[in-house]
Coordinates of C-alpha atoms and ligand atoms in Angstrom, one line a residue:
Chain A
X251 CA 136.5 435.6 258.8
X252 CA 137.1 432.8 257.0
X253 CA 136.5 430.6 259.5
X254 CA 133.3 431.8 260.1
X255 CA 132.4 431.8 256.1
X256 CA 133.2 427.6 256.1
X257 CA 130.8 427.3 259.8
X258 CA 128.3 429.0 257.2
X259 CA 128.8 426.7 254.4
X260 CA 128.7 423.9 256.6
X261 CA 125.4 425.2 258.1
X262 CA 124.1 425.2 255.2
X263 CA 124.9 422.3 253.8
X264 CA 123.6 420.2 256.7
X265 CA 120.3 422.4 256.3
X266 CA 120.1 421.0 252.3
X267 CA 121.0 417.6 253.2
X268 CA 118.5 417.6 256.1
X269 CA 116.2 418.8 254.2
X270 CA 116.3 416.5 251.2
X271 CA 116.1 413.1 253.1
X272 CA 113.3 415.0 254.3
X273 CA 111.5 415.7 251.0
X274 CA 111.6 412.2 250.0
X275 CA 110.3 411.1 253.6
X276 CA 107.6 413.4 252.5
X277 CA 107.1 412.7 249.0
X278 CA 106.8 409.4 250.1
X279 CA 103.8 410.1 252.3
X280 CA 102.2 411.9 249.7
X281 CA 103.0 409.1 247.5
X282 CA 101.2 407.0 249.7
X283 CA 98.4 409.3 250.3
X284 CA 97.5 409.6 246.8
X285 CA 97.4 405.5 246.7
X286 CA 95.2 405.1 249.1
X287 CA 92.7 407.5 247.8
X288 CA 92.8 406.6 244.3
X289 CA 92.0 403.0 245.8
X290 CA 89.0 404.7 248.0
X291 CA 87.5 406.3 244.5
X292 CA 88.1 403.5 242.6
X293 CA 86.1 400.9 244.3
X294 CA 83.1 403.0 244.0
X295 CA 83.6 403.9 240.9
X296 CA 84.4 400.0 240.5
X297 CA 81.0 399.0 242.2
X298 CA 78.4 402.1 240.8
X299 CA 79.9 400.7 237.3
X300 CA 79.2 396.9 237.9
X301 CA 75.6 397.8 239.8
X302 CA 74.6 400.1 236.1
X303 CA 75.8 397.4 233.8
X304 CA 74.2 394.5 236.0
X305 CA 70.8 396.6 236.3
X306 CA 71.5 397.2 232.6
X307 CA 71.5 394.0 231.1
X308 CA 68.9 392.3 233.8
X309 CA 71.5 390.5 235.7
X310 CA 69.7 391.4 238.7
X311 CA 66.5 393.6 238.2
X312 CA 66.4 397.2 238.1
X313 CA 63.2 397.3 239.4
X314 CA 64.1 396.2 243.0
X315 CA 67.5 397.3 242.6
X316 CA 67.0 400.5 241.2
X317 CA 70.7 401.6 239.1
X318 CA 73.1 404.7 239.3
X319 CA 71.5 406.2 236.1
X320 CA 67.9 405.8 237.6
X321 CA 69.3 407.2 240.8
X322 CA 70.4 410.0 238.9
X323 CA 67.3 410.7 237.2
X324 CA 65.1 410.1 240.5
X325 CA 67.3 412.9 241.9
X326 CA 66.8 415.3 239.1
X327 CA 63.1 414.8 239.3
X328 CA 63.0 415.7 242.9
X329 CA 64.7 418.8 242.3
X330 CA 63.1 419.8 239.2
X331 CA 59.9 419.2 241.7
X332 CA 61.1 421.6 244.1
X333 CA 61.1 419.0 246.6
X334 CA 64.8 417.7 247.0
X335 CA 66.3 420.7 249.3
X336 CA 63.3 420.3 251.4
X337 CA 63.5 416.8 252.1
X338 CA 67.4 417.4 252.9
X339 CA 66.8 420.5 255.0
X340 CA 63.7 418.8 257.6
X341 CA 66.0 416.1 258.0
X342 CA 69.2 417.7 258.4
X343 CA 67.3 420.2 260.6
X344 CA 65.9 417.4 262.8
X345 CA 69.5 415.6 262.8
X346 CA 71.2 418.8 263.9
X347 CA 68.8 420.3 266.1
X348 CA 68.8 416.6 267.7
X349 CA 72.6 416.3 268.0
X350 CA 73.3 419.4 269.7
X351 CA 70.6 419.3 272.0
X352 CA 71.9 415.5 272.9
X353 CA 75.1 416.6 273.6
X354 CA 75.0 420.1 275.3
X355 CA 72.2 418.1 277.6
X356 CA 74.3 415.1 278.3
X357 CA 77.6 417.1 278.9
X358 CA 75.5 419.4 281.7
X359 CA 73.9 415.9 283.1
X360 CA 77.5 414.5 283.5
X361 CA 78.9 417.5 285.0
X362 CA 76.2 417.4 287.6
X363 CA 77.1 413.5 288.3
X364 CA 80.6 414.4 288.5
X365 CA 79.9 417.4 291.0
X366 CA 77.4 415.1 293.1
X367 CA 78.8 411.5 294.0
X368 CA 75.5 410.8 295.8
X369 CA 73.4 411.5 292.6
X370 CA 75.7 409.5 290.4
X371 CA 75.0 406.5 292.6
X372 CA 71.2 406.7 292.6
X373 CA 70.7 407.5 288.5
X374 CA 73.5 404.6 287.7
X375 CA 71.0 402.3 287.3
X376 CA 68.2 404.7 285.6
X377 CA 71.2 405.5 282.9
X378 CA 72.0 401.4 282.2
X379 CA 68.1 400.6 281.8
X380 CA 67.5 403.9 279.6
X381 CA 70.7 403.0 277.9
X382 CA 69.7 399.1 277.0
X383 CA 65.9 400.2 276.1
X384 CA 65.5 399.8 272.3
X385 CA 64.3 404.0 272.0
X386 CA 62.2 402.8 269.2
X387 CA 59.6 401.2 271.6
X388 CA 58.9 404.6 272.8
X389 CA 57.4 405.9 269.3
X390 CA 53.9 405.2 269.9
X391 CA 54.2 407.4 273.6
X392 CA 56.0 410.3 271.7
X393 CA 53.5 410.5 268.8
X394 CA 50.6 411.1 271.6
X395 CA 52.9 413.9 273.5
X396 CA 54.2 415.4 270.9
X397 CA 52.0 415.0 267.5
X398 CA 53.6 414.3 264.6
X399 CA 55.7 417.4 263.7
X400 CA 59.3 417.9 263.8
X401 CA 59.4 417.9 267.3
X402 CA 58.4 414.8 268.0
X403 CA 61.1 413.8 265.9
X404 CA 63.8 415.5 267.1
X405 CA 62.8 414.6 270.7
X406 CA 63.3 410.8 269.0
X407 CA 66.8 412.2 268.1
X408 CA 67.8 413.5 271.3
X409 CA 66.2 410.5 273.6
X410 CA 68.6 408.1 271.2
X411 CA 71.6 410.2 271.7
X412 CA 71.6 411.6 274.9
X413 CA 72.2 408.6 277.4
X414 CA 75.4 407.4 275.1
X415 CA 76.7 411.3 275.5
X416 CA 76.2 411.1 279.6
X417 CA 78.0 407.9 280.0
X418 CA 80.8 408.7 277.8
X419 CA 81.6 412.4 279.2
X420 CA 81.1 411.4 282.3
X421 CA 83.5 408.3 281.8
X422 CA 86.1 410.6 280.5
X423 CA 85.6 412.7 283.8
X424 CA 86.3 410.0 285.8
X425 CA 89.2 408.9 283.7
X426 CA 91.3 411.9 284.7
X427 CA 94.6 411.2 285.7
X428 CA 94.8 410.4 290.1
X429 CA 98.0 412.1 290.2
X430 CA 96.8 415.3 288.7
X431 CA 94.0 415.1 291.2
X432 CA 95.7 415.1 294.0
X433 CA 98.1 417.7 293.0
X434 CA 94.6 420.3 292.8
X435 CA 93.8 419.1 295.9
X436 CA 96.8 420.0 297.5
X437 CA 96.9 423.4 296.0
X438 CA 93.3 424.1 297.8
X439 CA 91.4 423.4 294.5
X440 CA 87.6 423.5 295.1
X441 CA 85.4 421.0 292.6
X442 CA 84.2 423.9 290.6
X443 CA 88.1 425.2 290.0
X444 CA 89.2 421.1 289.9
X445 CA 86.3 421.0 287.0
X446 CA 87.1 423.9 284.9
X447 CA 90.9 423.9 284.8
X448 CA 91.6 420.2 285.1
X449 CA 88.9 417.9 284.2
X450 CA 87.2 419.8 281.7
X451 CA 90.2 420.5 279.5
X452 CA 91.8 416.6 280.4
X453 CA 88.6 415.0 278.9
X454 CA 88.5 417.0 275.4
X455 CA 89.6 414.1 273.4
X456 CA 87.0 412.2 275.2
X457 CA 84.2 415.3 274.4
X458 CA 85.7 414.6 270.8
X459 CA 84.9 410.8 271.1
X460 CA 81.3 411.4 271.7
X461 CA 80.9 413.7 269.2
X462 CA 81.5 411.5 266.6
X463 CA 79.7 408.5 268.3
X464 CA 76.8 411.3 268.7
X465 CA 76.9 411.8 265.3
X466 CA 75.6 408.2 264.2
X467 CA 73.3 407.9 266.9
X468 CA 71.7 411.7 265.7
X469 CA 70.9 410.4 262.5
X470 CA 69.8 406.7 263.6
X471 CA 67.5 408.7 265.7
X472 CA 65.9 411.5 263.1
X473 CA 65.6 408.4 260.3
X474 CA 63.7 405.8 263.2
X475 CA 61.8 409.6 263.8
X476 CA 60.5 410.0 260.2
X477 CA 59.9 406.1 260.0
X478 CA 57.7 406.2 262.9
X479 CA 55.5 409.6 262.2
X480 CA 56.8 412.3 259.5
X481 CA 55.1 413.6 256.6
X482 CA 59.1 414.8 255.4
X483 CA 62.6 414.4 255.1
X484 CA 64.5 411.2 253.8
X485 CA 63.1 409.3 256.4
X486 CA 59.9 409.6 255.0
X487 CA 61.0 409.2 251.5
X488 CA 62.1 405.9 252.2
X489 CA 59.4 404.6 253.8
X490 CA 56.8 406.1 251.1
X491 CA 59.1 404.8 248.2
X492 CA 59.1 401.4 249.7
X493 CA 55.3 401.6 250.2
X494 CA 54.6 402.7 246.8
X495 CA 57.5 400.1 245.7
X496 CA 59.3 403.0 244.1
X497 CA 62.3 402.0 244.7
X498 CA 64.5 404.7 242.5
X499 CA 63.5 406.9 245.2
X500 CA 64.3 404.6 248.4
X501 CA 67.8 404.0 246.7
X502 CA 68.4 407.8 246.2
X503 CA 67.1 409.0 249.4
X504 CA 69.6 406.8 250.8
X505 CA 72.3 407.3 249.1
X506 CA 71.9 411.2 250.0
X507 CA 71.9 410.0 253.4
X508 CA 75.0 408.5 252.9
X509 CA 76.5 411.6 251.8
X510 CA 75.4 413.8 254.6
X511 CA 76.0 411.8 257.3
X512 CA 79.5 411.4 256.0
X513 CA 79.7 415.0 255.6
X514 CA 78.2 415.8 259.2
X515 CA 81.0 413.5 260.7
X516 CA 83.9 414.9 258.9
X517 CA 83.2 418.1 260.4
X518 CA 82.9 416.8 263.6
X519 CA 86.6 415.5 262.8
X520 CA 87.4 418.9 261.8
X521 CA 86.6 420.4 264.6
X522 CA 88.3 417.7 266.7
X523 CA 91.9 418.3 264.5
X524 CA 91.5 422.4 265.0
X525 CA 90.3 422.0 269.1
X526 CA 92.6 419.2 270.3
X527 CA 95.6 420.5 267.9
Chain B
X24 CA 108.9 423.7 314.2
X25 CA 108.2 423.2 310.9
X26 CA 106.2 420.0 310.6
X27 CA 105.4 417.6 313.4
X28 CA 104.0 414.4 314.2
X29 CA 102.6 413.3 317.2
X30 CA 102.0 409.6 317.9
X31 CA 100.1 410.1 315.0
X32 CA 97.6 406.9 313.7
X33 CA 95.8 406.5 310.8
X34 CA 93.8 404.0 309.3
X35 CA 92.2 403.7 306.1
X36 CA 88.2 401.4 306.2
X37 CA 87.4 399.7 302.7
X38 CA 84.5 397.8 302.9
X39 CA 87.2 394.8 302.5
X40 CA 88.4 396.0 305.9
X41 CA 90.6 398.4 307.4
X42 CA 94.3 399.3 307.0
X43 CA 96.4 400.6 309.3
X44 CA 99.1 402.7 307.3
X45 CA 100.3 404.7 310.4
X46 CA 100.8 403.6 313.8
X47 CA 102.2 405.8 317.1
X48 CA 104.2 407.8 314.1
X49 CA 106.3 410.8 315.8
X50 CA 108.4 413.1 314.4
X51 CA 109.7 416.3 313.7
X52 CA 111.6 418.7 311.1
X53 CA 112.4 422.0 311.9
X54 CA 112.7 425.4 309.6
X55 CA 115.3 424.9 306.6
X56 CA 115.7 421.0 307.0
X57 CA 115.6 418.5 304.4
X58 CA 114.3 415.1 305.7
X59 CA 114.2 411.9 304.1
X60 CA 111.7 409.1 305.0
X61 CA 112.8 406.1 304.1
X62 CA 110.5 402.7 304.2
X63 CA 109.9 400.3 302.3
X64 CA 106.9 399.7 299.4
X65 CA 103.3 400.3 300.9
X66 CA 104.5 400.9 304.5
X67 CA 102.6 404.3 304.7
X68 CA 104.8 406.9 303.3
X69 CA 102.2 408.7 300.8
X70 CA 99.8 408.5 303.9
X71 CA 102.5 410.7 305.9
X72 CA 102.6 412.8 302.8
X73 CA 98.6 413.1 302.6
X74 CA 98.3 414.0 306.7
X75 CA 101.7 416.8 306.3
X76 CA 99.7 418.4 303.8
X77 CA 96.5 418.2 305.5
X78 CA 94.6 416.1 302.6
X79 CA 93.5 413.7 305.5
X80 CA 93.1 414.1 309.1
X81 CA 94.5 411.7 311.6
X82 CA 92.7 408.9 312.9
X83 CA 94.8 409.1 316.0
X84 CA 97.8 411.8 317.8
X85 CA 97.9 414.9 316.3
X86 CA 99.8 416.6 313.0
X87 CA 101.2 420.3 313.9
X88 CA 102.2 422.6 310.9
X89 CA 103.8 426.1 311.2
X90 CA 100.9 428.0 309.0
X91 CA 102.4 428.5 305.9
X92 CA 102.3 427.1 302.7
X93 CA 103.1 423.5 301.3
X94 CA 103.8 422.2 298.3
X95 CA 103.6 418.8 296.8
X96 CA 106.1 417.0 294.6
X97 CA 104.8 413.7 293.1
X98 CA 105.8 410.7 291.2
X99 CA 104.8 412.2 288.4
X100 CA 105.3 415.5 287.6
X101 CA 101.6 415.7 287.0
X102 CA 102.4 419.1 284.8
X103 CA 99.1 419.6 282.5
X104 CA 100.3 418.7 279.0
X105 CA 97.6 421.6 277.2
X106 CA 99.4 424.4 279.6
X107 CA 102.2 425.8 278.4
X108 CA 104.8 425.5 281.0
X109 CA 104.1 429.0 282.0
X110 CA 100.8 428.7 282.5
X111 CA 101.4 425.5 284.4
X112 CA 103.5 427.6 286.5
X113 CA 100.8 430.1 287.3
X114 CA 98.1 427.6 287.8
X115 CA 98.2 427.4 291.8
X116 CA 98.0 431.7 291.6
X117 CA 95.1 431.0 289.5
X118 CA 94.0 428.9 292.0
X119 CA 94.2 430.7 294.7
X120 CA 92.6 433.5 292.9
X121 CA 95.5 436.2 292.7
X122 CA 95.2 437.7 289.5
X123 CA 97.5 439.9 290.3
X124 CA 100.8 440.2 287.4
X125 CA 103.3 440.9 290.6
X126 CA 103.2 436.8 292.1
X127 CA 103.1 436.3 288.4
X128 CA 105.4 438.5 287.6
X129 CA 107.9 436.4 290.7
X130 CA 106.9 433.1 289.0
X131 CA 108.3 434.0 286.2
X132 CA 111.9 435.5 287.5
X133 CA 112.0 432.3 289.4
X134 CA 111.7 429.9 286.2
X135 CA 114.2 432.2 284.7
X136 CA 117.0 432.3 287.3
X137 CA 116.5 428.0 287.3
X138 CA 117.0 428.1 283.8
X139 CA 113.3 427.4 282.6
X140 CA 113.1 430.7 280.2
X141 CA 113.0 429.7 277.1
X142 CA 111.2 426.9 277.8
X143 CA 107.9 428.8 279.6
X144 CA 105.8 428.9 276.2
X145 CA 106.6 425.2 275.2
X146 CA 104.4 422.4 276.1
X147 CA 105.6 420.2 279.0
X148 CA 105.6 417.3 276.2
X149 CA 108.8 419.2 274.7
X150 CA 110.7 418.9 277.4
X151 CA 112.8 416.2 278.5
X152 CA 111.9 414.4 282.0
X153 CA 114.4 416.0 283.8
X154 CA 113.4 419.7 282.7
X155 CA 110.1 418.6 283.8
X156 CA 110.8 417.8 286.9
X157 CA 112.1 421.1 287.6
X158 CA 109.0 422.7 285.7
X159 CA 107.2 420.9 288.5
X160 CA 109.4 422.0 291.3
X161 CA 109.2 425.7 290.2
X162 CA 105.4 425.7 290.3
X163 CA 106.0 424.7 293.9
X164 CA 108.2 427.0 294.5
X165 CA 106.1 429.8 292.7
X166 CA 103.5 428.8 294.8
X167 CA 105.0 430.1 297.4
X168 CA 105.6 427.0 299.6
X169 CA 107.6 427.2 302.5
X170 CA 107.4 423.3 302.7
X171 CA 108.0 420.9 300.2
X172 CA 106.5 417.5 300.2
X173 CA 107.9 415.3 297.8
X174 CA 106.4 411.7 297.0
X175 CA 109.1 409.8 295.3
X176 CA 109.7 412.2 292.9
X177 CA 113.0 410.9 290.6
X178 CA 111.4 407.5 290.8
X179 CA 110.1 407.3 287.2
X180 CA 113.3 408.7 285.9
X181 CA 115.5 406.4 284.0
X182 CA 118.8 406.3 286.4
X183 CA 120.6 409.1 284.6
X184 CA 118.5 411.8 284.9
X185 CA 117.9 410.9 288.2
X186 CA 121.0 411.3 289.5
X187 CA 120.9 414.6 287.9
X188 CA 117.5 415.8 288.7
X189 CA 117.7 415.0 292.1
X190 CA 121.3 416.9 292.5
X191 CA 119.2 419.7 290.9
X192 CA 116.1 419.6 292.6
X193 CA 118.1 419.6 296.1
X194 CA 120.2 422.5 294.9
X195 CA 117.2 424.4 294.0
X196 CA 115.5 424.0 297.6
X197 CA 118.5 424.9 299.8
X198 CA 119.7 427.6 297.5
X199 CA 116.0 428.9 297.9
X200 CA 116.2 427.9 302.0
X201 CA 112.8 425.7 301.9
X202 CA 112.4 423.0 304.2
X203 CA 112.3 419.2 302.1
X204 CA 110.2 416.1 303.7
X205 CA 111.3 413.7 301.0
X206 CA 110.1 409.7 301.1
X207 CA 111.4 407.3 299.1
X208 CA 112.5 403.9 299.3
X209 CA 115.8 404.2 297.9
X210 CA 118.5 404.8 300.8
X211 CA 121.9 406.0 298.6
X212 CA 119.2 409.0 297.3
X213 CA 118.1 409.8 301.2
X214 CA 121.6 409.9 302.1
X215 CA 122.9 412.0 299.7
X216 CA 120.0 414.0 299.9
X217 CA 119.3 414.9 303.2
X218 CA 120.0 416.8 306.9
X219 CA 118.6 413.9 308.6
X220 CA 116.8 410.4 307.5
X221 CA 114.1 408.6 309.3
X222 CA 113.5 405.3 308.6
X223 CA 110.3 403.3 309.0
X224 CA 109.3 400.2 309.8
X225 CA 106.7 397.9 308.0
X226 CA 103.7 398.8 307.9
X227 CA 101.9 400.3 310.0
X228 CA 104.6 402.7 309.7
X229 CA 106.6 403.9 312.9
X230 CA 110.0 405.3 313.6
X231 CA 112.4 402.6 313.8
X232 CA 115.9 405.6 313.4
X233 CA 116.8 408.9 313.2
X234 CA 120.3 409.7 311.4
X235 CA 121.5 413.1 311.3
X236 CA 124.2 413.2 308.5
X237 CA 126.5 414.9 309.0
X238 CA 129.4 414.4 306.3
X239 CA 130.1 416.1 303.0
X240 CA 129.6 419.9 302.4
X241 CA 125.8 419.6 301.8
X242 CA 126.6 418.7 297.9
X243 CA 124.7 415.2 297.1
X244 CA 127.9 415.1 295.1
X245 CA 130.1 414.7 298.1
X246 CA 128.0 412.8 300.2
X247 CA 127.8 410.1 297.4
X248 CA 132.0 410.5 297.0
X249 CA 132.6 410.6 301.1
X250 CA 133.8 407.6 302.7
X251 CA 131.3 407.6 305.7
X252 CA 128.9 406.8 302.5
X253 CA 128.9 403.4 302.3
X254 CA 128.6 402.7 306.3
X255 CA 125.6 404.6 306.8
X256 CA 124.2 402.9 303.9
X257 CA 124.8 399.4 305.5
X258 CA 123.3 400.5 308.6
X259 CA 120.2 401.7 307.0
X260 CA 120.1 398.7 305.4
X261 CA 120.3 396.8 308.4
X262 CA 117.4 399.1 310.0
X263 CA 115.0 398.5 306.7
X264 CA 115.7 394.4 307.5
X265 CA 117.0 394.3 303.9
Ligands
ADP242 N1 92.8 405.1 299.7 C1 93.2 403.9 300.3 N2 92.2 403.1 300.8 C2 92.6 401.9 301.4 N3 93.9 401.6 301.7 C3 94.9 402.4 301.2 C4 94.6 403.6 300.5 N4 95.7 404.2 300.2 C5 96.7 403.4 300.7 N5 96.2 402.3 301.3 C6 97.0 401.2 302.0 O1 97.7 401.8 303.0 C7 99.0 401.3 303.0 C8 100.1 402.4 302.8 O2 99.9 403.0 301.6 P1 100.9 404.2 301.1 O3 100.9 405.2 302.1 O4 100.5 404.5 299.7 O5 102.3 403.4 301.0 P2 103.7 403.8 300.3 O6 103.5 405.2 299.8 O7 104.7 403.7 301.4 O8 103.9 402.8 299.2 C9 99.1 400.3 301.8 O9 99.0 399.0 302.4 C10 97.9 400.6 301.0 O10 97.4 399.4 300.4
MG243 MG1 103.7 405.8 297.7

């Protein structure tokens, strides 16, 4: 009985003391954490603070430099206009519609290339000299096809993003482990069952990878859209601001840019924590 | 008969050339046997794995297999690390399309009665080598293979465990009366492992011996502790030209 109270105790005690060279393990992370973002929200803070006070007292001119506060005020104009959630939504519309249609169409393209040897050997080079071509020189061609709507621009978005999705899925296809391969084979695996249940799942982190380089492409391609035709979206904002030489509105369109492209690609990190967890 | 080779060839043609990895290669194992193939590095022993399980056809000779099941052992255990050990388990059913719960259902009692079951919803990555290993073999096993190909498997385990594992995975296939064609290049493993050892020559491989063995009670255990050990080791050595 007793014996068995003092195994208890003992228990116990090497629970607590686990437990508390634990805590400070973690408290020392958190520590840590806290540090590093602190730091991260300090430099801006540091730099928004130096760019108002230098625009403030003419250091460098706010004219062509624009400042936080005129940012600020540029931004309230557009929404008191009715014209700042618009701007946002055709371009994040555009960037989205873009990105999705890039990388469902570029994972379906590289599972055919991984299903057909012989076809992966004839597009090869097709996918290199699509993949070196600067997209942009194809504005002019998708203005006359396509006008000069939305769609022409997120056709931009999807023609920037989609060879970059091929190549890497089908990379990460090819990447899957030989020993792994075999062992399907042996068992009598066909490609569609060696696909679903080995390749498919083995190349997630690689799916995850594109994402996020899919990401910055998206919005490369949706911005060089509106450049090149739109009468919308931040694109276009920043190109009328700098023909108009408003420059208030160049800086804040950007800087909104900045924030959603941010935004876009912690989700994408997200859903890479929750799917690969 | 189990398994047999023919005066068997095969070559493999690269655009660099071709490769002769088996040459005139006969042999045979019959029902219940463990066989060892001993050669050394690159002499063709994966080839002879690839042609017993049918993955290539010879170039030359023949291959004969009794028409049941085989099941492959490799290197690596090559266990899917998103599966849960379970589901790696029931992944050559799925294969083979049986969605039936009664193979499942024999999968599972197997991986229990080895041991396994209360490690069949863990990820292979929480398992130590040697626990793989056996997750591996099970998956064979639950395959329902009659004939075991193994490539090497204890070769990336660190001494240790691989004294152990391959004590274990031996046990395992006689206790379940499956036949074993097991190459390797390490000779104190073949003997304590097997019925009979075939050793190869250089490549292209061929049979250069045939050693039934005989001594101990079947244990690896008592094979490694008899004192007939040590001279069949020196005469295999002597065969391999080491
Ligand atoms: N797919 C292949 N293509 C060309 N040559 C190969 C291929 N696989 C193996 N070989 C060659 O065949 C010989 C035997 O290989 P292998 O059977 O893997 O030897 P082991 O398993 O005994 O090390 C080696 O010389 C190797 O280079
Ligand atoms: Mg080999």
């Amino acid at each position: 009985m007793q014996g068995a109270a003092a195994d208890t105790e003992k228990h116990m005690k090497k629970a607590l003391n686990h437990s508390s060279g634990h805590e400070k393990f973690l408290r020392a992370v958190r520590r840590k954490k806290i540090a590093v973002w602190t730091i991260r929200c300090g430099i801006l803070a540091v730099l928004l603070i130096l760019w108002e006070l230098c625009a403030r007292f003419e250091i460098i001119d706010p004219f062509v430099t624009s400042s936080p506060s005129r940012v600020a005020a540029t931004l309230c104009e557009l929404y008191e206009g009715g014209n700042l959630f618009y701007h946002i939504g055709i371009t994040l519309m555009e960037t989205v519609a873009g990105f999705f249609a890039a990388v469902i169409a570029g994972y379906g393209i590289a599972v055919v290339l991984w299903l057909n040897d012989g076809a992966r050997k004839v597009f090869e080079p097709y996918i290199v000299v699509l993949n070196a071509l600067p997209k942009i020189a194809l504005g002019p061609l998708i203005i006359i096809w396509m006008g000069t709507g939305y769609t022409a621009i997120i056709f931009m978005t999807v023609i920037v993003s989609v060879i970059v999705c091929i190549m890497n899925t089908l990379t990460g296809f090819l990447q899957v482990d030989g020993t792994m391969l075999t062992l399907m084979r042996a068992l009598g695996a066909n490609k569609a069952q060696i696909l679903a249940k080995l390749v498919i799942p083995a190349s997630l982190p690689q799916l995850m990878n594109t994402l996020k380089v899919a990401v910055g492409l998206a919005w490369i391609g949706s911005i060089m859209g509106e450049y090149i035709v739109s009468r919308a979206g931040l694109g276009y904002l920043i190109v009328y601001g700098g023909q108009v030489f408003k420059l208030d509105l160049v800086m804040t369109a950007t800087i909104i840019l900045c924030t959603l492209a941010g935004g876009m690609y912690a989700l994408v990190a997200l859903a890479e924590r929750i799917l690969t967890r | 008969m189990m398994l047999e080779f023919i005066n068997t060839d095969y070559a493999y043609h690269t655009l660099s050339g071709e490769t002769e990895a088996v040459k005139g290669l006969s042999f045979s194992i019959v029902r219940g046997q463990f066989v060892s193939v001993i050669g050394p590095s690159g002499c063709g022993k994966t080839t002879i794995l690839s042609l017993a399980a049918g993955l290539i056809a010879p170039t030359g000779g023949e291959v004969k297999r009794a028409e049941e099941r085989c099941g492959y052992m490799l290197q690596r255990d090559a266990l899917f690390p998103w599966r849960t050990v379970e589901a790696n388990i029931f992944l050559p059913l799925e294969i083979r399309g049986e969605r039936g719960g009664e193979a499942r259902a024999r999968a599972v009692e197997l991986a229990k009665k080895y041991g396994l079951g209360d490690f069949l919803k863990k990820k292979p990555g929480q398992l130590s080598g040697g626990m793989r290993q056996r997750a591996a073999l099970i998956r064979t096993l639950a395959a329902g293979a009659e004939l075991l190909l193994l490539d090497e498997p204890f070769s990336a385990l660190d001494y240790q465990t691989r004294l152990e594992v391959c004590d274990d995975v031996q046990g395992i296939i006689k206790n379940e009366r499956k036949t074993a064609l097991l190459v390797t290049h390490d000779i104190s493993e073949a003997i304590a492992l097997s019925d009979k050892v075939i050793v190869l020559s250089a490549r292209p491989a061929h049979v250069v011996a045939e050693h039934d063995i005989p001594f101990g009670d079947g244990s690896p255990k008592s094979r490694r502790n008899s004192p007939e050990f040590a001279a069949m080791f020196e005469t295999l050595r002597g065969e391999l030209g080491l």
